[in-house]
Short mmCIF file of C-alpha atoms in Angstrom, two decimals:
data_model
loop_
_atom_site.label_atom_id
_atom_site.label_comp_id
_atom_site.label_asym_id
_atom_site.label_seq_id
_atom_site.Cartn_x
_atom_site.Cartn_y
_atom_site.Cartn_z
CA MET Y 1 51.88 -50.53 -9.58
CA ILE Y 2 53.50 -53.37 -7.55
CA ALA Y 3 54.25 -51.21 -4.65
CA SER Y 4 50.59 -50.15 -4.47
CA ASP Y 5 49.83 -53.77 -4.62
CA ALA Y 6 51.96 -55.43 -2.20
CA THR Y 7 51.65 -56.80 1.17
CA ALA Y 8 53.34 -55.47 4.03
CA GLY Y 9 56.83 -56.63 3.88
CA MET Y 10 56.27 -58.43 0.53
CA PHE Y 11 58.71 -57.43 -2.83
CA VAL Y 12 60.10 -58.57 -5.94
CA THR Y 13 63.43 -58.91 -7.20
CA LEU Y 14 64.33 -58.34 -10.71
CA LEU Y 15 67.17 -58.33 -13.33
CA PHE Y 16 66.27 -56.96 -16.56
CA GLY Y 17 68.54 -57.25 -19.45
CA VAL Y 18 69.43 -56.55 -23.08
CA LEU Y 19 72.10 -58.99 -24.86
CA ASP Y 20 74.02 -57.61 -27.74
CA GLY Y 21 75.88 -60.32 -29.43
CA GLU Y 22 77.76 -58.59 -31.93
CA ALA Y 23 79.12 -55.95 -29.72
CA LEU Y 24 79.23 -58.13 -27.05
CA THR Y 25 77.82 -55.92 -24.79
CA LEU Y 26 74.80 -56.58 -21.85
CA LYS Y 27 72.95 -53.53 -20.64
CA TYR Y 28 70.44 -54.20 -17.71
CA ALA Y 29 69.18 -52.54 -14.85
CA ASN Y 30 69.40 -54.19 -11.40
CA ALA Y 31 66.37 -54.14 -8.90
CA GLY Y 32 67.45 -56.02 -5.68
CA HIS Y 33 68.66 -59.28 -7.53
CA PRO Y 34 71.89 -61.09 -6.56
CA THR Y 35 74.57 -58.79 -8.79
CA PRO Y 36 76.13 -61.18 -11.79
CA LEU Y 37 79.73 -62.30 -11.45
CA ILE Y 38 82.30 -61.79 -14.36
CA PHE Y 39 85.30 -63.95 -14.93
CA LYS Y 40 87.73 -62.88 -17.52
CA SER Y 41 88.98 -64.99 -19.78
CA MET Y 42 92.64 -64.49 -19.71
CA ASP Y 43 93.39 -65.47 -15.89
CA CYS Y 44 89.78 -66.39 -14.69
CA ARG Y 45 89.84 -63.74 -12.76
CA TYR Y 46 86.43 -62.85 -11.35
CA ALA Y 47 84.66 -59.28 -10.84
CA GLU Y 48 81.57 -58.44 -8.65
CA GLU Y 49 78.99 -56.04 -10.46
CA ARG Y 50 78.01 -53.75 -7.80
CA ALA Y 51 75.04 -51.84 -9.30
CA CYS Y 52 72.05 -52.61 -7.28
CA GLY Y 53 68.95 -51.07 -6.84
CA ILE Y 54 66.03 -51.68 -4.36
CA ALA Y 55 63.66 -54.23 -5.21
CA LEU Y 56 60.50 -53.70 -6.49
CA GLY Y 57 57.59 -53.22 -4.55
CA ALA Y 58 59.41 -52.15 -1.55
CA LYS Y 59 59.07 -48.03 -2.24
CA GLU Y 60 57.50 -46.28 -4.92
CA GLY Y 61 58.96 -43.66 -7.53
CA VAL Y 62 61.91 -45.21 -7.82
CA SER Y 63 64.10 -44.95 -10.56
CA TYR Y 64 66.80 -48.01 -11.97
CA GLU Y 65 70.40 -46.99 -13.51
CA GLU Y 66 71.62 -48.98 -16.55
CA GLN Y 67 74.67 -50.61 -16.15
CA THR Y 68 76.60 -51.74 -19.02
CA ILE Y 69 79.06 -55.18 -19.41
CA LYS Y 70 81.42 -55.23 -21.66
CA PHE Y 71 82.49 -58.84 -23.11
CA MET Y 72 85.67 -59.93 -24.49
CA PRO Y 73 85.57 -63.06 -26.17
CA GLY Y 74 85.80 -66.00 -23.59
CA ASP Y 75 84.47 -64.04 -20.65
CA VAL Y 76 81.82 -65.60 -18.68
CA ALA Y 77 78.89 -63.81 -16.87
CA VAL Y 78 76.84 -66.00 -14.06
CA PHE Y 79 73.64 -64.71 -12.97
CA TYR Y 80 71.90 -66.59 -10.11
CA THR Y 81 69.20 -66.61 -7.18
CA ASP Y 82 70.35 -66.68 -4.01
CA GLY Y 83 69.17 -70.14 -3.64
CA VAL Y 84 72.47 -70.96 -4.81
CA THR Y 85 74.86 -69.37 -2.63
CA GLU Y 86 72.13 -69.60 0.25
CA ALA Y 87 71.95 -73.53 0.03
CA MET Y 88 72.42 -75.26 3.03
CA ASN Y 89 73.86 -78.59 4.09
CA THR Y 90 73.03 -80.69 6.92
CA ARG Y 91 75.17 -79.05 9.39
CA GLY Y 92 73.68 -75.70 8.84
CA GLU Y 93 76.17 -73.92 6.66
CA LEU Y 94 75.55 -71.92 3.43
CA PHE Y 95 77.18 -72.82 0.16
CA GLY Y 96 78.15 -69.15 0.04
CA MET Y 97 79.84 -67.10 -2.34
CA GLN Y 98 83.47 -68.30 -2.35
CA ARG Y 99 82.52 -71.71 -2.85
CA LEU Y 100 80.22 -70.47 -6.00
CA ILE Y 101 83.52 -68.17 -7.21
CA GLY Y 102 85.69 -71.84 -7.12
CA ALA Y 103 83.05 -73.33 -8.95
CA VAL Y 104 83.25 -71.55 -12.11
CA SER Y 105 86.96 -70.28 -11.91
CA LYS Y 106 87.62 -74.36 -11.96
CA THR Y 107 85.78 -74.43 -15.34
CA CYS Y 108 85.56 -71.24 -16.84
CA GLN Y 109 87.83 -72.20 -20.14
CA SER Y 110 84.80 -74.82 -20.46
CA PRO Y 111 81.74 -74.20 -22.47
CA ALA Y 112 78.90 -72.37 -20.72
CA GLU Y 113 77.26 -75.71 -20.32
CA GLU Y 114 79.75 -77.59 -18.63
CA ILE Y 115 80.13 -74.51 -16.31
CA MET Y 116 76.51 -74.70 -14.99
CA ALA Y 117 76.88 -78.23 -14.54
CA ARG Y 118 79.56 -78.05 -12.09
CA ILE Y 119 78.05 -75.27 -10.38
CA LEU Y 120 75.11 -77.31 -10.03
CA GLU Y 121 77.02 -80.64 -9.16
CA GLU Y 122 78.61 -78.64 -6.22
CA VAL Y 123 75.72 -77.22 -5.18
CA SER Y 124 74.13 -80.72 -4.63
CA ALA Y 125 77.03 -82.32 -3.39
CA PHE Y 126 77.62 -79.65 -0.59
CA ARG Y 127 73.75 -79.82 0.34
CA GLY Y 128 73.81 -83.76 0.46
CA ASP Y 129 70.45 -85.04 2.19
CA ARG Y 130 69.15 -81.50 2.98
CA GLU Y 131 66.18 -80.42 0.92
CA GLN Y 132 66.37 -77.41 -1.25
CA ASN Y 133 64.50 -74.62 0.29
CA ASP Y 134 64.86 -71.87 -2.11
CA ASP Y 135 64.12 -71.13 -6.04
CA LEU Y 136 67.97 -72.43 -7.62
CA THR Y 137 68.02 -70.51 -10.89
CA LEU Y 138 71.39 -69.91 -13.04
CA VAL Y 139 71.91 -68.45 -16.31
CA VAL Y 140 75.61 -68.87 -17.43
CA LEU Y 141 76.61 -66.60 -20.62
CA LYS Y 142 80.14 -67.13 -22.12
CA ALA Y 143 81.09 -64.60 -24.93
CA SER Y 144 82.16 -66.88 -28.05
CA PRO Y 145 86.33 -66.57 -29.50
CA ARG Y 146 86.73 -65.36 -32.64
CA VAL Y 147 87.01 -67.83 -35.75
CA GLU Y 148 89.58 -65.67 -37.66
CA GLU Y 149 91.67 -62.66 -36.77
CA HIS Y 150 94.36 -60.94 -38.45
CA SER Y 151 96.60 -57.94 -37.59
CA LEU Y 152 99.64 -56.40 -38.87
CA ILE Y 153 102.03 -53.87 -36.96
CA SER Y 154 105.06 -51.60 -38.35
CA VAL Y 155 107.25 -51.37 -35.55
CA HIS Y 156 110.94 -49.99 -35.24
CA SER Y 157 113.60 -51.40 -33.66
CA ARG Y 158 113.49 -50.19 -30.19
CA ASP Y 159 112.84 -51.32 -26.57
CA GLU Y 160 109.79 -48.90 -25.96
CA GLU Y 161 107.86 -50.72 -28.87
CA ILE Y 162 107.59 -53.92 -26.85
CA PRO Y 163 104.61 -53.08 -25.17
CA ARG Y 164 102.65 -52.24 -28.04
CA VAL Y 165 103.01 -55.50 -29.57
CA SER Y 166 102.25 -57.55 -26.47
CA GLU Y 167 98.99 -55.58 -26.18
CA GLU Y 168 98.02 -56.56 -29.43
CA LEU Y 169 99.21 -59.94 -29.11
CA GLU Y 170 96.91 -60.46 -26.26
CA ARG Y 171 93.91 -58.60 -27.83
CA VAL Y 172 94.08 -60.86 -30.88
CA MET Y 173 94.78 -64.07 -28.83
CA SER Y 174 91.91 -63.13 -26.14
CA GLY Y 175 89.65 -62.85 -28.48
CA ALA Y 176 90.46 -66.34 -30.05
CA GLY Y 177 89.95 -68.12 -27.23
CA PHE Y 178 93.42 -68.75 -25.91
CA ALA Y 179 94.08 -69.28 -22.08
CA GLY Y 180 95.95 -66.79 -19.91
CA LYS Y 181 99.16 -68.84 -19.81
CA GLN Y 182 99.18 -69.60 -23.61
CA ILE Y 183 99.04 -65.63 -23.78
CA LEU Y 184 101.91 -64.87 -21.38
CA ASP Y 185 104.11 -67.74 -23.43
CA MET Y 186 103.76 -66.32 -26.45
CA GLN Y 187 104.09 -62.81 -25.24
CA LEU Y 188 107.43 -63.77 -23.89
CA ALA Y 189 108.49 -65.59 -26.74
CA VAL Y 190 107.72 -62.68 -29.40
CA GLU Y 191 109.44 -60.41 -26.97
CA GLU Y 192 112.85 -62.37 -26.92
CA ALA Y 193 112.59 -62.58 -30.75
CA PHE Y 194 112.20 -58.71 -30.88
CA ILE Y 195 115.44 -58.15 -28.32
CA ASN Y 196 117.22 -60.78 -30.30
CA ILE Y 197 116.69 -58.73 -33.28
CA ILE Y 198 117.78 -55.10 -31.75
CA ARG Y 199 120.66 -56.64 -30.14
CA HIS Y 200 122.12 -59.09 -32.94
CA GLY Y 201 120.38 -58.12 -35.68
CA TYR Y 202 120.35 -54.33 -36.10
CA HIS Y 203 123.23 -54.08 -32.91
CA GLY Y 204 121.53 -51.41 -31.49
CA ALA Y 205 120.74 -49.17 -34.95
CA TYR Y 206 117.64 -47.99 -36.68
CA GLY Y 207 115.81 -50.58 -38.12
CA ALA Y 208 112.36 -51.49 -39.32
CA ILE Y 209 110.29 -54.61 -38.13
CA LEU Y 210 106.86 -55.85 -39.16
CA ILE Y 211 104.85 -58.26 -36.96
CA ALA Y 212 101.82 -60.19 -38.85
CA ILE Y 213 99.87 -61.93 -36.19
CA ASP Y 214 97.13 -64.33 -37.73
CA PHE Y 215 94.69 -66.61 -35.88
CA GLN Y 216 92.99 -69.40 -38.48
CA GLU Y 217 91.52 -72.89 -37.68
CA GLY Y 218 92.70 -73.03 -34.27
CA ARG Y 219 96.73 -72.02 -34.82
CA LEU Y 220 97.98 -68.30 -34.14
CA THR Y 221 101.21 -67.47 -36.42
CA VAL Y 222 103.12 -64.49 -35.55
CA THR Y 223 105.36 -63.73 -38.26
CA ILE Y 224 108.43 -61.21 -37.40
CA GLU Y 225 109.89 -59.64 -40.40
CA ASP Y 226 113.58 -57.86 -40.45
CA ASP Y 227 116.15 -56.67 -43.05
CA ALA Y 228 118.66 -57.25 -41.00
CA PRO Y 229 121.72 -59.49 -41.91
CA PRO Y 230 120.33 -63.55 -42.48
CA PHE Y 231 120.15 -65.44 -39.07
CA ASP Y 232 118.51 -68.54 -38.57
CA PRO Y 233 117.71 -69.11 -34.63
CA THR Y 234 116.28 -72.85 -35.91
CA ARG Y 235 119.61 -73.78 -36.42
CA PHE Y 236 121.21 -72.53 -33.24
CA GLN Y 237 122.13 -75.56 -31.07
CA GLU Y 238 120.14 -76.04 -27.75
CA PRO Y 239 121.95 -75.02 -24.40
CA ASP Y 240 123.44 -77.78 -22.22
CA PHE Y 241 121.82 -77.03 -19.12
CA SER Y 242 123.69 -80.37 -17.45
CA ALA Y 243 127.14 -78.15 -17.71
CA ASP Y 244 128.51 -76.19 -15.17
CA LEU Y 245 127.35 -72.48 -15.24
CA GLU Y 246 130.78 -71.08 -15.83
CA LYS Y 247 131.36 -73.49 -18.46
CA ARG Y 248 128.58 -72.77 -20.64
CA PRO Y 249 128.87 -70.64 -23.37
CA ILE Y 250 127.19 -67.22 -23.43
CA GLY Y 251 123.59 -66.89 -25.26
CA GLY Y 252 121.49 -69.39 -26.51
CA LEU Y 253 118.51 -69.11 -23.61
CA GLY Y 254 116.45 -66.62 -25.67
CA ILE Y 255 116.41 -68.56 -28.51
CA HIS Y 256 115.76 -71.58 -26.06
CA LEU Y 257 112.37 -69.75 -24.69
CA MET Y 258 111.44 -69.07 -28.34
CA ARG Y 259 111.22 -72.34 -29.09
CA SER Y 260 110.32 -73.85 -25.80
CA LEU Y 261 107.14 -71.05 -25.43
CA SER Y 262 106.06 -71.49 -28.83
CA ASP Y 263 104.60 -74.86 -30.45
CA GLU Y 264 106.36 -74.29 -33.53
CA MET Y 265 109.61 -72.49 -34.79
CA ARG Y 266 110.26 -71.61 -38.61
CA TYR Y 267 112.48 -69.83 -40.53
CA ASP Y 268 113.05 -68.17 -43.97
CA PHE Y 269 115.18 -65.76 -45.75
CA GLU Y 270 113.57 -64.19 -48.81
CA THR Y 271 113.97 -60.92 -51.08
CA GLY Y 272 116.62 -60.20 -48.50
CA LYS Y 273 114.57 -60.55 -45.05
CA ASN Y 274 114.71 -62.66 -42.27
CA ARG Y 275 111.23 -64.01 -42.03
CA LEU Y 276 110.46 -65.90 -38.24
CA LYS Y 277 107.80 -67.44 -37.46
CA LEU Y 278 106.30 -68.71 -33.86
CA ILE Y 279 103.35 -70.78 -33.98
CA LYS Y 280 100.93 -71.51 -30.96
CA ILE Y 281 98.27 -74.14 -31.59
CA LYS Y 282 94.78 -73.15 -29.62
CA ASP Y 283 93.56 -76.68 -27.82
CA ARG Y 284 97.06 -78.03 -27.10
CA PRO Y 285 97.22 -79.34 -23.55
CA LEU Y 286 99.19 -77.01 -21.14
CA ILE Y 287 101.73 -77.94 -19.34
CA GLY Y 288 100.69 -79.10 -15.65
CA ALA Y 289 97.44 -79.25 -16.62
CA HIS Y 290 95.31 -82.42 -15.30
CA GLN Y 291 91.95 -83.94 -15.76
CA GLU Y 292 89.61 -85.01 -12.30
CA ALA Y 293 88.03 -88.34 -12.42
CA GLY Y 294 84.96 -89.04 -10.81
#
């Protein structure tokens, strides 16, 4: 209908989608519209969706392929018109894709409203006194993190079990909306605890390790339980990093990493089992984080 009625050289772009908030999926078809940008929650890495059909009205009898985007909690999707990327400043330069990506990357851990505000602010600042010559439309979606999550893993005292534990920890923490650095810190802390049990608890022998991962009220607690001889890492003295390397006692670095990479470390020994708890608080500022003034 559009093709038969369209004046020569005229066409319509359209992106039509259906969002499933429970399944965290977006099914869509694209007719000549700028493709959405997807930013992954863990590291703010972006991936441009490539699916794009011909514009409506350009040709009769065209069919459009349905695409599906699967979101993880915390992922961001940005839909925009070319009035954003083709906004022009007084020197005739275009705002462009890289500036759009940069604006989102700076705020992708923030709520959708703040991400949109940042994009509009940067476009306006870039344009300066030059008028906006094209429509500028933005839609920003952000998958909400889970409020509560529980996971239980039973593993053996073998190094090859570490990737399985790390993958499950990443799944839970990503779903809860933790930042990428927080996830990597906890993966390393848990790995150090796991290796410590294998090497010094079971001394390389076969043993069972139970790992419980719980997230609620903004706190992630990883409980690592084993039945090796009692050992309380919280009582272990911190290494003296000011001493000469050859004078430092052997050991202790792994426990130092467990303590420094988590926000809290607790230990108890009950019913013949060691229970080590490593805790990470979701909204605690990251080391090196900063705020911008202005």
